PDB file of C-alpha atoms in Angstrom:
ATOM      1  CA  UNK A  42      60.421  92.372  89.994  1.00  0.00           C
ATOM      2  CA  UNK A  43      62.284  92.274  86.688  1.00  0.00           C
ATOM      3  CA  UNK A  44      62.114  96.061  86.337  1.00  0.00           C
ATOM      4  CA  UNK A  45      63.646  96.517  89.796  1.00  0.00           C
ATOM      5  CA  UNK A  46      66.446  94.112  88.885  1.00  0.00           C
ATOM      6  CA  UNK A  47      67.137  95.932  85.599  1.00  0.00           C
ATOM      7  CA  UNK A  48      67.135  99.273  87.424  1.00  0.00           C
ATOM      8  CA  UNK A  49      69.637  97.819  89.906  1.00  0.00           C
ATOM      9  CA  UNK A  50      71.925  96.660  87.089  1.00  0.00           C
ATOM     10  CA  UNK A  51      71.862 100.108  85.465  1.00  0.00           C
ATOM     11  CA  UNK A  52      72.469 101.951  88.743  1.00  0.00           C
ATOM     12  CA  UNK A  53      75.940 103.493  89.055  1.00  0.00           C
ATOM     13  CA  UNK A  54      75.717 105.019  92.519  1.00  0.00           C
ATOM     14  CA  UNK A  55      78.435 102.815  94.099  1.00  0.00           C
ATOM     15  CA  UNK A  56      80.637 102.341  91.053  1.00  0.00           C
ATOM     16  CA  UNK A  57      82.921 105.300  91.826  1.00  0.00           C
ATOM     17  CA  UNK A  58      83.716 103.963  95.286  1.00  0.00           C
ATOM     18  CA  UNK A  59      84.596 100.550  93.894  1.00  0.00           C
ATOM     19  CA  UNK A  60      86.823 102.159  91.254  1.00  0.00           C
ATOM     20  CA  UNK A  61      88.716 104.150  93.897  1.00  0.00           C
ATOM     21  CA  UNK A  62      89.171 101.091  96.101  1.00  0.00           C
ATOM     22  CA  UNK A  63      90.569  99.078  93.192  1.00  0.00           C
ATOM     23  CA  UNK A  64      92.873 101.917  92.103  1.00  0.00           C
ATOM     24  CA  UNK A  65      94.135 102.451  95.644  1.00  0.00           C
ATOM     25  CA  UNK A  66      94.831  98.745  96.082  1.00  0.00           C
ATOM     26  CA  UNK A  67      96.725  98.703  92.779  1.00  0.00           C
ATOM     27  CA  UNK A  68      98.860 101.687  93.822  1.00  0.00           C
ATOM     28  CA  UNK A  69      99.666 100.134  97.191  1.00  0.00           C
ATOM     29  CA  UNK A  70     100.538  96.814  95.532  1.00  0.00           C
ATOM     30  CA  UNK A  71     102.832  98.477  93.000  1.00  0.00           C
ATOM     31  CA  UNK A  72     104.471 100.501  95.747  1.00  0.00           C
ATOM     32  CA  UNK A  73     105.226  97.376  97.734  1.00  0.00           C
ATOM     33  CA  UNK A  74     106.515  95.585  94.648  1.00  0.00           C
ATOM     34  CA  UNK A  75     108.963  98.424  94.019  1.00  0.00           C
ATOM     35  CA  UNK A  76     110.038  99.094  97.609  1.00  0.00           C
ATOM     36  CA  UNK A  77     110.796  95.521  98.694  1.00  0.00           C
ATOM     37  CA  UNK A  78     113.794  95.012  96.344  1.00  0.00           C
ATOM     38  CA  UNK A  79     115.079  98.521  97.089  1.00  0.00           C
ATOM     39  CA  UNK A  80     114.815  97.882 100.823  1.00  0.00           C
ATOM     40  CA  UNK A  81     116.883  94.689 100.665  1.00  0.00           C
ATOM     41  CA  UNK A  82     119.520  96.328  98.464  1.00  0.00           C
ATOM     42  CA  UNK A  83     119.765  99.321 100.788  1.00  0.00           C
ATOM     43  CA  UNK A  84     120.141  97.050 103.805  1.00  0.00           C
ATOM     44  CA  UNK A  85     123.023  95.167 102.171  1.00  0.00           C
ATOM     45  CA  UNK A  86     124.728  98.441 101.245  1.00  0.00           C
ATOM     46  CA  UNK A  87     124.353  99.789 104.776  1.00  0.00           C
ATOM     47  CA  UNK A  88     125.864  96.622 106.210  1.00  0.00           C
ATOM     48  CA  UNK A  89     128.842  96.986 103.847  1.00  0.00           C
ATOM     49  CA  UNK A  90     129.378 100.574 104.997  1.00  0.00           C
ATOM     50  CA  UNK A  91     129.118  99.486 108.634  1.00  0.00           C
ATOM     51  CA  UNK A  92     131.800  96.817 108.141  1.00  0.00           C
ATOM     52  CA  UNK A  93     134.099  99.333 106.432  1.00  0.00           C
ATOM     53  CA  UNK A  94     133.659 101.883 109.221  1.00  0.00           C
ATOM     54  CA  UNK A  95     134.139  99.222 111.881  1.00  0.00           C
ATOM     55  CA  UNK A  96     137.501  98.224 110.354  1.00  0.00           C
ATOM     56  CA  UNK A  97     138.875 101.788 110.196  1.00  0.00           C
ATOM     57  CA  UNK A  98     141.616 102.772 112.588  1.00  0.00           C
ATOM     58  CA  UNK A  99     140.913 106.136 114.202  1.00  0.00           C
ATOM     59  CA  UNK A 100     142.807 108.455 116.484  1.00  0.00           C
ATOM     60  CA  UNK A 101     146.475 109.336 116.852  1.00  0.00           C
ATOM     61  CA  UNK A 102     147.633 105.715 116.699  1.00  0.00           C
ATOM     62  CA  UNK A 103     146.105 105.260 113.218  1.00  0.00           C
ATOM     63  CA  UNK A 104     148.683 107.560 111.547  1.00  0.00           C
ATOM     64  CA  UNK A 105     151.769 105.607 112.692  1.00  0.00           C
TER      65      UNK A 105
END
């Protein structure tokens, strides 16, 4: 029984899968941490552009 347990502890057959899962989760987490602030800043900038465009006078009457 002890030899089977020691063999199990030394086995590395599933270690690569666990490593890839952890690395993938870390990459996704870092991506979200970076994109959330950029997304809010971009949204505020787009709203500022929309207000500026909305206030523009266009057409022939705008040049008078």
